């Protein structure tokens, strides 16, 4: 049945359907433009906040790791000090100089290990201080960015709430009109619209010129356009051309 209806449509009916579809789709574009860059801004800001939260988690994990390292080195120092005490006691009971020298070397080794642990503890302590400063700054940045994000989301939600019902109704209307148009012509319309400035695939003749690219249209072609017996496209921009009166009869009926 659908194919039969497509064949029965006159060129004028096809032009009217294309023009009406253009009007509806342009209105949808206008409503979407109202949101401007807000959707992308909200997405970018949301991604930034998530990235900051990940950074904060990494900082907190690094602080815990450094604190564990400090605790381990303190245990190591305690063990080394205990070992030094034992070695010193053993030196009081040595039987020869060789045993004394060996214990002295062990004591020196433990002291070096203590010095190394002290150095590591200082390094980890300094790192923790820097990490804590970074943590505070990151938390402040998260708070600021989250506040900005909430504001942008509120703006976007308000605009979406205002235009949602109208946009949905127009999308349904656009779908209904598309069903009337043969697939070949509809695909051509969509391709032109996708590549044309401001999404205009169907334009009126304005002051003897194309309403899209403003190129001059020959008188004979203008006459053909007014007769609505051919689908004529602008030879310069490829848009479908309709006469200045297109759509006016519909407005008068309303």
XYZ file of N, CA and C in Angstrom:
762
model
N 0.824 -1.207 0.000
C 0.000 0.000 0.000
C 0.858 1.257 0.000
N 1.948 1.230 0.773
C 2.811 2.411 0.900
C 3.408 2.792 -0.439
N 3.837 1.749 -1.202
C 4.473 2.021 -2.490
C 3.479 2.650 -3.453
N 2.206 2.173 -3.377
C 1.173 2.706 -4.263
C 0.942 4.185 -3.975
N 0.929 4.541 -2.670
C 0.715 5.936 -2.285
C 1.865 6.805 -2.773
N 3.089 6.278 -2.712
C 4.252 7.042 -3.174
C 4.122 7.365 -4.659
N 3.671 6.397 -5.435
C 3.543 6.593 -6.880
C 2.451 7.603 -7.202
N 1.426 7.634 -6.372
C 0.294 8.520 -6.637
C 0.599 9.973 -6.274
N 1.632 10.225 -5.494
C 1.972 11.596 -5.112
C 2.434 12.390 -6.323
N 1.899 13.566 -6.474
C 2.347 14.450 -7.561
C 3.658 15.111 -7.154
N 4.310 15.711 -8.126
C 5.564 16.419 -7.847
C 5.309 17.537 -6.838
N 4.166 18.227 -7.019
C 3.843 19.319 -6.096
C 3.669 18.794 -4.672
N 3.012 17.652 -4.540
C 2.822 17.058 -3.213
C 4.159 16.645 -2.594
N 5.043 16.148 -3.449
C 6.371 15.769 -2.960
C 7.138 16.994 -2.476
N 7.037 18.069 -3.258
C 7.725 19.311 -2.882
C 7.169 19.866 -1.577
N 5.841 19.803 -1.439
C 5.216 20.296 -0.206
C 5.654 19.460 0.992
N 5.727 18.134 0.790
C 6.154 17.249 1.876
C 7.607 17.527 2.262
N 8.457 17.723 1.253
C 9.868 18.016 1.517
C 10.022 19.360 2.234
N 9.248 20.337 1.782
C 9.318 21.665 2.405
C 8.842 21.593 3.857
N 7.744 20.877 4.078
C 7.223 20.751 5.448
C 8.230 20.013 6.334
N 8.837 18.963 5.775
C 9.840 18.207 6.535
C 11.014 19.116 6.898
N 11.407 19.956 5.943
C 12.503 20.891 6.217
C 12.134 21.853 7.347
N 10.906 22.357 7.313
C 10.461 23.289 8.348
C 10.471 22.630 9.732
N 9.982 21.403 9.792
C 9.931 20.681 11.072
C 11.341 20.369 11.568
N 12.190 19.856 10.668
C 13.557 19.510 11.064
C 14.356 20.746 11.471
N 14.115 21.859 10.809
C 14.799 23.107 11.165
C 14.387 23.571 12.562
N 13.105 23.372 12.888
C 12.621 23.739 14.223
C 13.274 22.858 15.287
N 13.427 21.568 14.966
C 14.114 20.652 15.887
C 15.553 21.123 16.089
N 16.190 21.531 14.984
C 17.569 22.045 15.071
C 17.627 23.262 15.983
N 16.669 24.153 15.827
C 16.647 25.376 16.650
C 16.523 25.037 18.135
N 15.661 24.087 18.453
C 15.482 23.700 19.853
C 16.748 23.066 20.414
N 17.426 22.294 19.575
C 18.674 21.662 20.027
C 19.785 22.691 20.189
N 19.754 23.716 19.337
C 20.769 24.772 19.423
C 20.635 25.541 20.729
N 19.410 25.567 21.281
C 19.192 26.273 22.543
C 20.097 25.745 23.656
N 20.400 24.448 23.581
C 21.292 23.865 24.590
C 22.743 24.241 24.320
N 23.005 24.729 23.083
C 24.355 25.174 22.736
C 25.401 24.103 23.000
N 26.484 24.538 23.664
C 27.582 23.631 23.984
C 27.392 22.982 25.350
N 26.242 23.234 25.976
C 26.027 22.728 27.344
C 26.196 21.208 27.472
N 25.605 20.403 26.584
C 25.778 18.951 26.738
C 27.247 18.532 26.731
N 28.032 19.106 25.802
C 29.449 18.768 25.735
C 30.202 19.304 26.946
N 29.813 20.522 27.391
C 30.451 21.100 28.573
C 30.184 20.235 29.795
N 28.941 19.789 29.933
C 28.584 18.929 31.075
C 29.385 17.636 31.027
N 29.504 17.047 29.833
C 30.265 15.800 29.690
C 31.730 16.025 30.033
N 32.313 17.098 29.489
C 33.728 17.386 29.747
C 33.978 17.631 31.231
N 33.085 18.404 31.854
C 33.252 18.712 33.283
C 33.058 17.455 34.140
N 32.113 16.612 33.735
C 31.881 15.360 34.457
C 33.108 14.457 34.364
N 33.692 14.391 33.160
C 34.910 13.588 32.973
C 36.058 14.149 33.806
N 36.138 15.484 33.875
C 37.204 16.121 34.653
C 37.058 15.788 36.137
N 35.823 15.867 36.648
C 35.582 15.554 38.071
C 35.942 14.099 38.360
N 35.555 13.199 37.464
C 35.884 11.785 37.659
C 37.387 11.578 37.641
N 38.076 12.312 36.750
C 39.536 12.225 36.696
C 40.178 12.727 37.980
N 39.633 13.814 38.526
C 40.145 14.359 39.786
C 39.915 13.390 40.945
N 38.766 12.732 40.934
C 38.477 11.750 41.988
C 39.444 10.567 41.909
N 39.748 10.159 40.685
C 40.725 9.081 40.495
C 42.092 9.517 41.006
N 42.465 10.773 40.690
C 43.735 11.302 41.174
C 43.762 11.320 42.703
N 42.651 11.736 43.313
C 42.568 11.793 44.780
C 42.734 10.393 45.378
N 42.082 9.405 44.768
C 42.216 8.024 45.248
C 43.656 7.538 45.142
N 44.314 7.906 44.046
C 45.713 7.516 43.856
C 46.618 8.178 44.897
N 46.336 9.448 45.207
C 47.120 10.169 46.217
C 46.945 9.505 47.580
N 45.703 9.200 47.932
C 45.436 8.571 49.234
C 46.092 7.189 49.318
N 46.064 6.448 48.211
C 46.709 5.132 48.182
C 48.221 5.262 48.338
N 48.803 6.293 47.710
C 50.249 6.509 47.802
C 50.649 6.922 49.216
N 49.818 7.733 49.855
C 50.090 8.132 51.246
C 50.116 6.897 52.149
N 49.132 6.022 51.988
C 49.087 4.794 52.795
C 50.310 3.928 52.527
N 50.706 3.834 51.258
C 51.882 3.036 50.901
C 53.137 3.607 51.552
N 53.285 4.935 51.508
C 54.456 5.574 52.119
C 54.443 5.412 53.636
N 53.270 5.507 54.238
C 53.160 5.314 55.693
C 53.531 3.882 56.074
N 53.142 2.936 55.227
C 53.523 1.534 55.462
C 55.029 1.367 55.369
N 55.630 2.039 54.384
C 57.090 1.981 54.214
C 57.805 2.560 55.445
N 57.280 3.672 55.966
C 57.878 4.287 57.166
C 57.782 3.327 58.351
N 56.608 2.715 58.517
C 56.420 1.760 59.620
C 57.377 0.578 59.480
N 57.544 0.084 58.247
C 58.459 -1.038 58.008
C 59.901 -0.656 58.364
N 60.302 0.553 57.996
C 61.683 0.999 58.278
C 61.899 1.220 59.773
N 60.852 1.635 60.468
C 60.977 1.798 61.914
C 61.145 0.450 62.609
N 60.406 -0.535 62.108
C 60.580 -1.897 62.632
C 61.990 -2.390 62.333
N 62.447 -2.083 61.115
C 63.799 -2.489 60.708
C 64.847 -1.829 61.601
N 64.654 -0.552 61.931
C 65.581 0.155 62.819
C 65.564 -0.451 64.222
N 64.372 -0.787 64.698
C 64.260 -1.392 66.035
C 64.982 -2.728 66.073
N 64.827 -3.510 65.017
C 65.514 -4.795 64.947
C 67.028 -4.611 64.887
N 67.458 -3.587 64.127
C 68.895 -3.317 64.010
C 69.478 -2.878 65.354
N 68.749 -2.008 66.069
C 69.208 -1.564 67.389
C 69.284 -2.734 68.372
N 68.296 -3.630 68.263
C 68.312 -4.816 69.136
C 69.516 -5.695 68.810
N 69.793 -5.819 67.504
C 70.934 -6.631 67.075
C 72.243 -6.007 67.559
N 72.366 -4.696 67.502
C 73.571 -3.998 67.969
C 73.794 -4.249 69.457
N 72.706 -4.194 70.198
C 72.815 -4.445 71.652
C 73.326 -5.864 71.918
N 72.827 -6.831 71.142
C 73.281 -8.212 71.331
C 74.745 -8.363 70.972
N 75.123 -7.736 69.839
C 76.511 -7.850 69.403
C 77.471 -7.221 70.415
N 77.068 -6.109 70.999
C 77.922 -5.437 71.987
C 78.085 -6.309 73.242
N 77.018 -6.980 73.637
C 77.111 -7.886 74.788
C 78.035 -9.063 74.477
N 77.915 -9.531 73.211
C 78.762 -10.658 72.800
C 80.236 -10.268 72.763
N 80.498 -8.985 72.457
C 81.896 -8.530 72.421
C 82.563 -8.645 73.798
N 81.763 -8.579 74.844
C 82.318 -8.695 76.201
C 82.745 -10.116 76.531
N 82.320 -11.064 75.693
C 82.619 -12.466 75.993
C 83.390 -13.149 74.867
N 84.035 -12.359 74.009
C 84.799 -12.954 72.899
C 86.064 -13.618 73.411
N 86.540 -14.610 72.610
C 87.741 -15.340 73.013
C 88.984 -14.848 72.285
N 88.773 -14.095 71.193
C 89.937 -13.590 70.442
C 89.543 -12.339 69.658
N 90.554 -11.721 69.074
C 90.352 -10.474 68.315
C 89.520 -10.689 67.052
N 89.652 -11.875 66.493
C 88.914 -12.169 65.266
C 87.404 -12.111 65.530
N 86.949 -12.728 66.606
C 85.538 -12.689 66.951
C 85.084 -11.260 67.233
N 85.941 -10.493 67.903
C 85.621 -9.096 68.238
C 85.456 -8.265 66.958
N 86.399 -8.489 66.024
C 86.332 -7.731 64.756
C 85.078 -8.094 63.953
N 84.727 -9.386 63.953
C 83.529 -9.820 63.224
C 82.267 -9.170 63.806
N 82.213 -9.122 65.144
C 81.053 -8.496 65.787
C 81.026 -6.995 65.518
N 82.226 -6.398 65.466
C 82.311 -4.952 65.165
C 81.766 -4.672 63.764
N 82.105 -5.540 62.811
C 81.603 -5.376 61.443
C 80.079 -5.512 61.395
N 79.552 -6.462 62.173
C 78.099 -6.645 62.220
C 77.409 -5.404 62.799
N 78.042 -4.835 63.818
C 77.497 -3.617 64.431
C 77.501 -2.478 63.417
N 78.615 -2.334 62.678
C 78.722 -1.278 61.670
C 77.677 -1.472 60.568
N 77.480 -2.744 60.186
C 76.485 -3.039 59.141
C 75.084 -2.634 59.606
N 74.751 -2.960 60.858
C 73.443 -2.607 61.411
C 73.291 -1.096 61.522
N 74.369 -0.410 61.869
C 74.313 1.060 61.964
C 74.075 1.688 60.593
N 74.734 1.125 59.574
C 74.509 1.608 58.203
C 73.053 1.374 57.783
N 72.532 0.214 58.193
C 71.141 -0.102 57.866
C 70.202 0.884 58.551
N 70.545 1.264 59.796
C 69.743 2.254 60.530
C 69.793 3.604 59.820
N 70.972 4.002 59.377
C 71.128 5.282 58.675
C 70.325 5.290 57.373
N 70.355 4.133 56.679
C 69.594 4.035 55.426
C 68.098 4.153 55.702
N 67.639 3.479 56.768
C 66.213 3.548 57.122
C 65.822 4.962 57.524
N 66.715 5.644 58.260
C 66.441 7.030 58.658
C 66.307 7.921 57.421
N 67.191 7.685 56.446
C 67.141 8.455 55.198
C 65.830 8.178 54.453
N 65.450 6.924 54.383
C 64.209 6.547 53.701
C 62.996 7.161 54.403
N 63.038 7.133 55.743
C 61.918 7.706 56.504
C 61.789 9.198 56.228
N 62.910 9.893 56.152
C 62.870 11.335 55.842
C 62.289 11.570 54.453
N 62.697 10.718 53.504
C 62.200 10.858 52.130
C 60.694 10.605 52.068
N 60.252 9.510 52.695
C 58.823 9.177 52.680
C 58.007 10.231 53.431
N 58.559 10.761 54.502
C 57.859 11.800 55.266
C 57.665 13.050 54.412
N 58.737 13.436 53.694
C 58.654 14.602 52.805
C 57.638 14.349 51.688
N 57.667 13.113 51.152
C 56.719 12.756 50.091
C 55.278 12.839 50.595
N 55.064 12.350 51.819
C 53.716 12.378 52.397
C 53.232 13.805 52.574
N 54.119 14.683 53.031
C 53.738 16.088 53.204
C 53.320 16.705 51.876
N 54.107 16.413 50.820
C 53.780 16.935 49.485
C 52.462 16.334 48.984
N 52.280 15.041 49.231
C 51.047 14.378 48.811
C 49.835 14.938 49.540
N 50.001 15.243 50.828
C 48.886 15.796 51.604
C 48.505 17.184 51.096
N 49.513 17.972 50.715
C 49.230 19.293 50.140
C 48.476 19.135 48.812
N 48.957 18.177 48.012
C 48.309 17.905 46.722
C 46.892 17.409 46.944
N 46.699 16.604 47.982
C 45.376 16.074 48.306
C 44.402 17.200 48.634
N 44.860 18.154 49.453
C 44.005 19.282 49.835
C 43.622 20.096 48.600
N 44.606 20.369 47.745
C 44.344 21.146 46.528
C 43.377 20.396 45.604
N 43.592 19.090 45.505
C 42.709 18.278 44.640
C 41.295 18.262 45.185
N 41.149 18.144 46.507
C 39.820 18.164 47.126
C 39.121 19.500 46.887
N 39.887 20.588 46.992
C 39.315 21.920 46.749
C 38.876 22.057 45.295
N 39.726 21.539 44.396
C 39.396 21.602 42.966
C 38.149 20.776 42.671
N 38.048 19.598 43.286
C 36.864 18.748 43.096
C 35.610 19.480 43.558
N 35.714 20.134 44.718
C 34.570 20.880 45.250
C 34.145 21.984 44.284
N 35.129 22.736 43.776
C 34.834 23.833 42.844
C 34.237 23.305 41.537
N 34.888 22.268 40.985
C 34.423 21.727 39.699
C 33.046 21.072 39.839
N 32.805 20.430 40.972
C 31.501 19.800 41.200
C 30.406 20.855 41.283
N 30.733 21.975 41.926
C 29.774 23.077 42.022
C 29.455 23.619 40.628
N 30.508 23.814 39.812
C 30.310 24.293 38.436
C 29.500 23.284 37.629
N 29.806 22.000 37.823
C 29.110 20.944 37.098
C 27.628 20.919 37.459
N 27.336 21.044 38.746
C 25.936 21.051 39.197
C 25.170 22.215 38.580
N 25.849 23.365 38.486
C 25.210 24.551 37.901
C 24.933 24.322 36.414
N 25.914 23.781 35.701
C 25.735 23.517 34.268
C 24.643 22.474 34.031
N 24.615 21.459 34.887
C 23.586 20.425 34.762
C 22.194 21.017 34.988
N 22.111 21.921 35.958
C 20.825 22.565 36.237
C 20.369 23.384 35.039
N 21.323 24.116 34.428
C 20.991 24.911 33.242
C 20.503 24.010 32.113
N 21.241 22.911 31.898
C 20.883 21.981 30.820
C 19.532 21.326 31.090
N 19.315 20.898 32.337
C 18.048 20.254 32.700
C 16.868 21.207 32.504
N 17.085 22.483 32.850
C 16.019 23.480 32.704
C 15.651 23.665 31.234
N 16.670 23.759 30.387
C 16.428 23.939 28.955
C 15.769 22.694 28.370
N 16.276 21.526 28.764
C 15.718 20.269 28.258
C 14.262 20.111 28.688
N 13.962 20.522 29.931
C 12.585 20.415 30.431
C 11.648 21.317 29.636
N 12.146 22.510 29.277
C 11.335 23.473 28.535
C 11.048 23.002 27.108
N 12.015 22.333 26.514
C 11.904 21.989 25.094
C 11.567 20.521 24.841
N 11.581 19.699 25.890
C 11.398 18.252 25.711
C 10.098 17.906 24.994
N 8.980 18.403 25.511
C 7.671 18.053 24.942
C 7.572 18.492 23.486
N 7.999 19.732 23.211
C 7.925 20.254 21.842
C 8.841 19.468 20.913
N 10.061 19.164 21.392
C 11.016 18.409 20.571
C 10.484 17.024 20.238
N 9.934 16.350 21.238
C 9.393 15.003 21.013
C 8.239 15.026 20.017
N 7.366 16.041 20.132
C 6.230 16.162 19.212
C 6.716 16.407 17.783
N 7.740 17.253 17.655
C 8.295 17.558 16.325
C 8.984 16.340 15.724
N 9.667 15.567 16.551
C 10.339 14.358 16.062
C 9.316 13.364 15.528
N 8.203 13.241 16.238
C 7.123 12.361 15.776
C 6.548 12.879 14.452
N 6.353 14.195 14.372
C 5.822 14.813 13.148
C 6.785 14.586 11.983
N 8.067 14.753 12.253
C 9.083 14.538 11.218
C 9.025 13.107 10.710
N 8.867 12.158 11.623
C 8.770 10.749 11.226
C 7.549 10.473 10.371
N 6.442 11.110 10.731
C 5.207 10.929 9.956
C 5.364 11.458 8.532
N 6.016 12.611 8.406
C 6.207 13.199 7.069
C 7.157 12.324 6.247
N 8.196 11.821 6.879
C 9.174 10.988 6.165
C 8.509 9.763 5.540
N 7.489 9.223 6.234
C 6.794 8.031 5.731
C 6.079 8.309 4.412
N 5.751 9.566 4.161
C 5.039 9.927 2.928
C 5.984 10.043 1.731
N 7.263 10.245 2.014
C 8.233 10.542 0.954
C 8.947 9.269 0.517
N 9.039 9.069 -0.782
C 9.721 7.881 -1.300
C 11.170 7.852 -0.814
N 11.684 6.659 -0.585
C 13.001 6.479 0.029
C 14.134 7.156 -0.740
N 14.102 7.092 -2.076
C 15.168 7.705 -2.871
C 15.229 9.209 -2.637
N 14.049 9.838 -2.658
C 13.973 11.284 -2.476
C 14.322 11.670 -1.025
N 13.877 10.844 -0.087
C 14.165 11.107 1.321
C 15.661 11.006 1.597
N 16.308 10.003 1.018
C 17.758 9.848 1.203
C 18.518 11.026 0.606
N 18.047 11.490 -0.556
C 18.674 12.652 -1.189
C 18.528 13.873 -0.285
N 17.326 14.057 0.259
C 17.056 15.171 1.187
C 18.006 15.120 2.386
N 18.145 13.942 2.971
C 18.992 13.799 4.161
C 20.458 14.048 3.848
N 20.909 13.591 2.694
C 22.307 13.806 2.305
C 22.590 15.286 2.082
N 21.651 15.956 1.401
C 21.823 17.404 1.162
C 21.818 18.137 2.500
N 20.883 17.786 3.339
C 20.749 18.442 4.645
C 21.999 18.251 5.504
N 22.564 17.062 5.446
C 23.750 16.761 6.249
C 24.945 17.617 5.828
N 25.041 17.879 4.531
C 26.203 18.614 4.012
C 25.956 20.117 3.847
N 24.689 20.534 3.965
C 24.361 21.941 3.723
C 24.520 22.793 4.984
N 24.783 24.057 4.773
C 24.925 25.006 5.879
C 23.602 25.136 6.627
N 23.668 25.063 7.946
C 22.483 25.174 8.798
C 21.454 24.074 8.563
N 21.867 22.998 7.892
C 20.955 21.884 7.679
C 19.830 22.164 6.716
N 19.988 23.171 5.884
C 18.927 23.527 4.928
C 19.094 22.748 3.635
N 18.149 21.822 3.378
C 18.166 21.043 2.140
C 17.125 21.561 1.160
N 16.072 22.200 1.679
C 14.997 22.754 0.839
C 14.885 24.245 1.137
N 15.029 25.063 0.108
C 14.978 26.518 0.300
C 14.091 27.164 -0.752
N 13.557 28.310 -0.390
C 12.734 29.069 -1.342
C 13.623 29.924 -2.243
N 13.031 30.313 -3.344
C 13.688 31.293 -4.212
C 13.397 32.669 -3.613
N 14.457 33.407 -3.325
C 14.312 34.725 -2.698
C 14.993 35.767 -3.582
N 14.210 36.721 -4.051
C 14.742 37.786 -4.924
C 15.518 37.208 -6.103
N 14.893 36.258 -6.768
C 15.457 35.623 -7.968
C 16.738 34.829 -7.673
N 16.962 34.507 -6.409
C 18.191 33.794 -6.035
C 17.878 32.605 -5.130
N 18.829 31.689 -5.067
C 18.713 30.532 -4.174
C 18.720 31.004 -2.727
N 17.753 30.549 -1.940
C 17.670 30.955 -0.542
C 18.755 30.350 0.321
N 19.555 29.449 -0.263
C 20.651 28.839 0.500
C 21.987 29.486 0.236
N 22.390 29.515 -1.052
C 23.720 30.060 -1.392
C 23.630 31.441 -2.047
N 22.399 31.916 -2.299
C 22.158 33.252 -2.854
C 22.655 33.414 -4.291
N 22.825 32.292 -4.972
C 23.238 32.374 -6.384
C 22.021 32.708 -7.248
N 22.253 33.470 -8.320
C 21.182 33.901 -9.212
C 20.587 32.688 -9.943
N 19.271 32.689 -10.055
C 18.586 31.589 -10.738
C 17.994 32.115 -12.044
N 18.274 31.467 -13.174
C 17.751 31.918 -14.472
C 16.217 32.000 -14.475
N 15.681 32.925 -15.260
C 14.233 33.165 -15.311
C 13.450 31.911 -15.690
N 13.936 31.143 -16.683
C 13.232 29.943 -17.124
C 13.145 28.915 -15.993
N 14.245 28.791 -15.248
C 14.249 27.829 -14.136
C 13.303 28.288 -13.041
N 13.214 29.611 -12.827
C 12.269 30.137 -11.835
C 10.834 29.821 -12.235
N 10.573 29.907 -13.517
C 9.228 29.585 -14.013
C 8.908 28.111 -13.754
N 9.876 27.231 -14.023
C 9.701 25.797 -13.770
C 9.445 25.536 -12.280
N 10.161 26.273 -11.441
C 9.999 26.098 -9.983
C 8.595 26.499 -9.560
N 8.095 27.627 -10.105
C 6.742 28.103 -9.757
C 5.661 27.130 -10.217
N 5.904 26.439 -11.306
C 4.909 25.501 -11.832
C 4.822 24.213 -11.009
N 5.843 23.951 -10.222
C 5.867 22.796 -9.304
C 5.646 21.463 -10.016
N 6.215 21.347 -11.207
C 6.083 20.106 -11.977
C 7.398 19.332 -12.064
N 8.445 19.931 -11.521
C 9.761 19.274 -11.513
C 10.423 19.521 -10.152
N 11.242 18.573 -9.764
C 12.078 18.795 -8.575
C 13.390 19.364 -9.082
N 13.610 20.620 -8.755
C 14.775 21.340 -9.284
C 15.734 21.675 -8.152
N 17.009 21.451 -8.421
C 18.027 21.753 -7.404
C 18.910 22.902 -7.896
N 19.469 23.616 -6.945
C 20.382 24.718 -7.287
C 21.650 24.127 -7.886
N 22.052 24.637 -9.025
C 23.222 24.084 -9.700
C 24.527 24.447 -8.984
N 24.438 25.363 -8.028
C 25.649 25.782 -7.308
C 25.818 25.063 -5.960
N 24.714 24.923 -5.213
C 24.838 24.314 -3.876
C 24.123 22.979 -3.745
N 23.292 22.627 -4.725
C 22.634 21.326 -4.710
C 21.371 21.260 -3.877
N 20.928 22.387 -3.293
C 19.702 22.378 -2.492
C 18.469 22.278 -3.393
N 17.419 21.713 -2.825
C 16.144 21.614 -3.554
C 15.447 22.971 -3.482
N 15.016 23.471 -4.619
C 14.425 24.799 -4.694
C 12.899 24.720 -4.781
N 12.219 25.583 -4.014
C 10.760 25.688 -4.090
C 10.397 27.157 -4.278
N 9.191 27.390 -4.794
C 8.812 28.777 -5.093
C 8.480 29.556 -3.819
N 8.508 30.866 -3.877
C 8.285 31.710 -2.696
C 6.940 31.508 -2.026
N 5.955 31.001 -2.769
C 4.609 30.819 -2.218
C 4.440 29.485 -1.490
N 5.444 28.641 -1.548
C 5.334 27.325 -0.915
C 5.058 27.480 0.580
N 4.023 26.815 1.041
C 3.688 26.860 2.474
C 2.739 27.954 2.818
N 2.585 28.959 1.960
C 1.703 30.097 2.261
C 0.226 29.666 2.232
N -0.113 28.750 1.309
C -1.488 28.301 1.232
C -1.900 27.559 2.509
N -0.927 26.822 3.085
C -1.182 26.098 4.330
C -1.439 27.072 5.471
N -0.650 28.150 5.500
C -0.799 29.172 6.556
C -2.165 29.846 6.448
N -2.604 30.110 5.197
C -3.885 30.780 5.000
C -5.041 29.924 5.491
N -4.910 28.600 5.282
C -5.955 27.685 5.736
C -6.054 27.707 7.258
N -4.868 27.809 7.910
C -4.851 27.867 9.361
C -5.475 29.150 9.866
